Amino acid sequence: AQSVTQLGSHVSVSEGALVLLRCNYSSSVPPYLFWYVQYPNQGLQLLLKYTSAATLVKGINGFEAEFKKSETSFHLTKPSAHMSDAAEYFCAVSSSGGYNKLIFGAGTRLAVHP
Amino acid sequence: DGGITQSPKYLFRKEGQNVTLSCEQNLNHDAMYWYRQDPGQGLRLIYYSQIVNDFQKGDIAEGYSVSREKKESFPLTVTSAQKNPTAFYLCATQYPGGADEQFFGPGTRLTVL
């Protein structure tokens, strides 16, 4: 069975500091991996996805994530946090191909302070 | 303008009443999903449908019902059997041949008074 663990339900950084949000997954087949962002009272927006091409994936708003099979990780990073990055971030996994359900982590709320 | 519409944005219900949440899409996606979101619990799958006139239960289907009579529409009914219905409800769609990513609507916040 597939699962996702997001380490840290809350992360706080200073504006301009590195953002690192952790995601570890469990999957018996090669996975597809996703990061979504959610602003208050809104739906989820896709930040980036890994689909077995390049292991370093670049997304929107300056975010990127690296797929590390040996560590079963897909951590999300951004070199310099902006106040507008404050939101909740969700990591998700699915098995490759067709219509497959996404399994979501519990989410990490990112706070950015001046 | 393509997208997913959920209505209403906010919904209030008295205990014992059924209520229906709307989800409409014009993306021509075959698959549609309903999720429930509670603080600190991420997204939990209620029901999903991969084709018209067919749907499957997700992880927390008890107290909910759905229909899929049209490709564009996937309404969710929260019945009086749902013990704790106050939550944020999200509808999503998915297209064939892609990398399984889902597209989300803006959500409906349901509050039981």
Tab-separated table of C-alpha atoms in Angstrom:
chain	number	residue	atom	x	y	z
A	1	ALA	CA	0.000	0.000	0.000
A	2	GLN	CA	1.146	3.499	-0.726
A	3	SER	CA	1.573	6.133	1.945
A	4	VAL	CA	3.031	9.584	2.468
A	5	THR	CA	4.612	11.085	5.566
A	6	GLN	CA	5.223	14.794	5.872
A	7	LEU	CA	7.619	15.579	8.686
A	8	GLY	CA	6.576	18.660	10.589
A	9	SER	CA	3.007	19.877	10.616
A	10	HIS	CA	4.230	23.458	11.040
A	11	VAL	CA	7.374	25.080	9.674
A	12	SER	CA	8.368	28.674	10.302
A	13	VAL	CA	11.069	30.561	8.393
A	14	SER	CA	12.244	34.118	8.043
A	15	GLU	CA	11.674	36.005	4.829
A	16	GLY	CA	14.659	35.323	2.556
A	17	ALA	CA	15.598	32.065	4.299
A	18	LEU	CA	15.684	28.614	2.772
A	19	VAL	CA	12.417	26.707	2.733
A	20	LEU	CA	12.628	22.930	3.233
A	21	LEU	CA	9.464	20.847	3.524
A	22	ARG	CA	9.988	17.134	3.970
A	23	CYS	CA	8.094	14.301	2.325
A	24	ASN	CA	8.773	10.566	2.501
A	25	TYR	CA	6.726	8.051	0.591
A	26	SER	CA	6.092	4.352	0.504
A	27	SER	CA	5.256	2.629	-2.756
A	28	SER	CA	5.734	-0.869	-4.122
A	29	VAL	CA	5.773	0.380	-7.715
A	30	PRO	CA	7.541	3.326	-9.326
A	31	PRO	CA	5.627	6.300	-8.041
A	32	TYR	CA	4.355	9.533	-9.387
A	33	LEU	CA	4.880	12.257	-6.777
A	34	PHE	CA	3.265	15.647	-6.391
A	35	TRP	CA	3.448	18.775	-4.294
A	36	TYR	CA	0.363	20.940	-3.975
A	37	VAL	CA	-0.103	24.307	-2.249
A	38	GLN	CA	-3.289	25.519	-0.576
A	39	TYR	CA	-4.030	29.087	0.451
A	40	PRO	CA	-6.703	29.677	3.123
A	41	ASN	CA	-10.216	28.710	2.060
A	42	GLN	CA	-9.092	27.778	-1.438
A	43	GLY	CA	-8.562	24.616	-3.445
A	44	LEU	CA	-5.220	22.945	-4.040
A	45	GLN	CA	-2.862	24.134	-6.768
A	46	LEU	CA	-0.196	21.910	-8.280
A	47	LEU	CA	3.337	23.144	-7.579
A	48	LEU	CA	5.265	20.380	-9.318
A	49	LYS	CA	5.244	16.673	-10.144
A	50	TYR	CA	7.732	13.835	-10.593
A	51	THR	CA	6.974	11.354	-13.351
A	52	SER	CA	10.211	9.313	-13.616
A	53	ALA	CA	11.983	11.755	-15.898
A	54	ALA	CA	14.528	14.101	-14.276
A	55	THR	CA	14.993	13.537	-10.551
A	56	LEU	CA	15.220	17.271	-9.879
A	57	VAL	CA	11.871	18.816	-10.661
A	58	LYS	CA	11.290	22.537	-10.981
A	59	GLY	CA	7.876	23.970	-10.284
A	60	ILE	CA	6.079	27.243	-10.067
A	61	ASN	CA	6.924	30.148	-7.759
A	62	GLY	CA	10.604	29.144	-7.524
A	63	PHE	CA	9.994	25.802	-5.809
A	64	GLU	CA	11.798	22.600	-6.686
A	65	ALA	CA	11.917	19.044	-5.381
A	66	GLU	CA	14.375	16.189	-5.702
A	67	PHE	CA	13.318	12.567	-6.016
A	68	LYS	CA	15.674	10.290	-4.077
A	69	LYS	CA	14.748	6.667	-4.536
A	70	SER	CA	17.301	5.371	-2.030
A	71	GLU	CA	15.818	7.595	0.667
A	72	THR	CA	12.205	7.325	-0.585
A	73	SER	CA	12.025	11.081	-0.281
A	74	PHE	CA	10.687	13.975	-2.305
A	75	HIS	CA	11.508	17.082	-0.277
A	76	LEU	CA	10.352	20.513	-1.443
A	77	THR	CA	12.749	23.459	-1.353
A	78	LYS	CA	12.914	27.122	-2.219
A	79	PRO	CA	16.141	29.113	-1.825
A	80	SER	CA	14.548	32.294	-0.513
A	81	ALA	CA	11.174	32.485	1.213
A	82	HIS	CA	8.713	35.227	0.418
A	83	MET	CA	5.810	36.350	2.552
A	84	SER	CA	3.447	35.148	-0.163
A	85	ASP	CA	4.725	31.570	0.313
A	86	ALA	CA	2.817	31.286	3.584
A	87	ALA	CA	0.309	28.495	2.946
A	88	GLU	CA	-0.286	24.799	3.528
A	89	TYR	CA	1.672	22.333	1.419
A	90	PHE	CA	0.660	18.775	0.613
A	91	CYS	CA	2.773	15.952	-0.755
A	92	ALA	CA	0.964	13.175	-2.653
A	93	VAL	CA	1.832	9.848	-4.295
A	94	SER	CA	0.177	7.600	-6.844
A	95	SER	CA	1.196	4.547	-8.808
A	96	SER	CA	2.048	5.262	-12.402
A	97	GLY	CA	-0.438	5.093	-15.220
A	98	GLY	CA	-4.150	5.447	-15.724
A	99	TYR	CA	-6.636	6.729	-13.233
A	100	ASN	CA	-5.054	6.225	-9.885
A	101	LYS	CA	-6.053	7.715	-6.608
A	102	LEU	CA	-3.686	10.155	-4.995
A	103	ILE	CA	-2.594	9.448	-1.445
A	104	PHE	CA	-1.997	12.709	0.416
A	105	GLY	CA	0.172	13.504	3.373
A	106	ALA	CA	-1.282	15.360	6.342
A	107	GLY	CA	0.143	18.663	5.159
A	108	THR	CA	2.719	21.172	6.404
A	109	ARG	CA	1.724	24.704	7.233
A	110	LEU	CA	4.461	27.160	6.299
A	111	ALA	CA	4.696	30.469	8.123
A	112	VAL	CA	7.003	33.215	6.852
A	113	HIS	CA	7.892	36.020	9.226
A	114	PRO	CA	9.635	39.308	8.455
B	1	ASP	CA	-12.770	29.690	-19.430
B	2	GLY	CA	-12.029	26.126	-18.348
B	3	GLY	CA	-12.236	25.061	-14.788
B	4	ILE	CA	-14.013	23.464	-11.885
B	5	THR	CA	-16.891	25.176	-10.138
B	6	GLN	CA	-18.089	24.317	-6.665
B	7	SER	CA	-21.135	25.872	-5.171
B	8	PRO	CA	-22.002	27.255	-2.786
B	9	LYS	CA	-18.764	28.578	-1.257
B	10	TYR	CA	-20.283	28.481	2.240
B	11	LEU	CA	-23.167	26.288	3.343
B	12	PHE	CA	-24.988	26.070	6.627
B	13	ARG	CA	-27.128	23.131	7.592
B	14	LYS	CA	-29.258	22.234	10.550
B	15	GLU	CA	-28.745	18.882	12.181
B	16	GLY	CA	-30.854	16.175	10.567
B	17	GLN	CA	-30.985	17.801	7.141
B	18	ASN	CA	-29.532	16.445	3.937
B	19	VAL	CA	-27.561	18.886	1.814
B	20	THR	CA	-26.112	18.636	-1.700
B	21	LEU	CA	-22.813	20.166	-2.779
B	22	SER	CA	-22.360	20.943	-6.443
B	23	CYS	CA	-19.280	20.232	-8.566
B	24	GLU	CA	-19.223	21.121	-12.261
B	25	GLN	CA	-16.312	20.951	-14.686
B	26	ASN	CA	-15.763	21.947	-18.297
B	27	LEU	CA	-12.309	20.422	-18.627
B	28	ASN	CA	-13.661	17.305	-20.339
B	29	HIS	CA	-11.997	15.140	-17.682
B	30	ASP	CA	-13.372	11.661	-17.165
B	31	ALA	CA	-12.497	11.136	-13.523
B	32	MET	CA	-13.911	13.150	-10.643
B	33	TYR	CA	-13.262	12.972	-6.908
B	34	TRP	CA	-14.684	14.261	-3.641
B	35	TYR	CA	-12.443	14.903	-0.652
B	36	ARG	CA	-13.105	16.018	2.871
B	37	GLN	CA	-10.539	18.214	4.624
B	38	ASP	CA	-10.310	18.654	8.382
B	39	PRO	CA	-7.539	20.582	10.183
B	40	GLY	CA	-4.407	18.499	10.604
B	41	GLN	CA	-5.795	15.498	8.727
B	42	GLY	CA	-4.994	16.284	5.131
B	43	LEU	CA	-7.436	15.181	2.454
B	44	ARG	CA	-9.585	12.093	2.829
B	45	LEU	CA	-11.295	10.532	-0.173
B	46	ILE	CA	-15.077	10.235	0.038
B	47	TYR	CA	-16.143	9.001	-3.416
B	48	TYR	CA	-14.729	8.910	-6.911
B	49	SER	CA	-15.990	8.295	-10.419
B	50	GLN	CA	-13.984	7.326	-13.478
B	51	ILE	CA	-16.847	7.277	-15.947
B	52	VAL	CA	-20.440	8.407	-16.246
B	53	ASN	CA	-22.951	6.259	-14.335
B	54	ASP	CA	-20.241	4.606	-12.282
B	55	PHE	CA	-18.643	5.545	-8.967
B	56	GLN	CA	-16.782	3.922	-6.088
B	57	LYS	CA	-16.546	4.486	-2.366
B	58	GLY	CA	-13.432	6.050	-0.987
B	59	ASP	CA	-12.055	5.790	2.524
B	60	ILE	CA	-14.834	7.665	4.339
B	61	ALA	CA	-18.020	7.132	2.291
B	62	GLU	CA	-20.385	6.493	5.213
B	63	GLY	CA	-23.039	9.192	5.456
B	64	TYR	CA	-22.423	10.471	1.927
B	65	SER	CA	-23.902	9.704	-1.497
B	66	VAL	CA	-23.072	10.754	-5.056
B	67	SER	CA	-24.354	10.491	-8.604
B	68	ARG	CA	-22.659	10.801	-11.988
B	69	GLU	CA	-25.342	11.248	-14.598
B	70	LYS	CA	-23.287	13.624	-16.740
B	71	LYS	CA	-19.582	13.837	-17.435
B	72	GLU	CA	-19.544	17.460	-16.301
B	73	SER	CA	-21.263	17.006	-12.946
B	74	PHE	CA	-20.559	15.034	-9.762
B	75	PRO	CA	-22.791	16.241	-6.905
B	76	LEU	CA	-22.193	15.115	-3.335
B	77	THR	CA	-25.013	14.698	-0.840
B	78	VAL	CA	-24.208	14.876	2.840
B	79	THR	CA	-26.925	12.943	4.583
B	80	SER	CA	-28.194	13.115	8.136
B	81	ALA	CA	-26.340	9.851	8.757
B	82	GLN	CA	-23.013	11.699	8.615
B	83	LYS	CA	-22.228	12.272	12.289
B	84	ASN	CA	-19.766	15.107	11.966
B	85	PRO	CA	-20.272	16.821	8.617
B	86	THR	CA	-18.704	20.182	9.411
B	87	ALA	CA	-15.645	20.347	7.136
B	88	PHE	CA	-14.169	21.796	3.952
B	89	TYR	CA	-15.150	19.761	0.878
B	90	LEU	CA	-13.026	19.673	-2.252
B	91	CYS	CA	-13.906	18.370	-5.697
B	92	ALA	CA	-11.174	17.329	-8.125
B	93	THR	CA	-10.880	16.053	-11.695
B	94	GLN	CA	-8.312	13.959	-13.516
B	95	TYR	CA	-7.629	13.355	-17.198
B	96	PRO	CA	-6.531	10.226	-19.053
B	97	GLY	CA	-2.968	9.704	-20.188
B	98	GLY	CA	-1.523	12.222	-17.801
B	99	ALA	CA	0.668	11.754	-14.788
B	100	ASP	CA	-2.329	11.281	-12.522
B	101	GLU	CA	-2.335	14.872	-11.346
B	102	GLN	CA	-5.662	16.119	-10.105
B	103	PHE	CA	-7.170	19.547	-10.597
B	104	PHE	CA	-9.092	21.021	-7.688
B	105	GLY	CA	-12.093	23.237	-7.363
B	106	PRO	CA	-12.241	26.139	-4.877
B	107	GLY	CA	-14.069	24.113	-2.213
B	108	THR	CA	-17.261	24.360	-0.161
B	109	ARG	CA	-17.194	24.971	3.569
B	110	LEU	CA	-20.075	23.199	5.265
B	111	THR	CA	-21.084	24.120	8.784
B	112	VAL	CA	-23.718	22.282	10.777
B	113	LEU	CA	-25.566	24.504	13.203
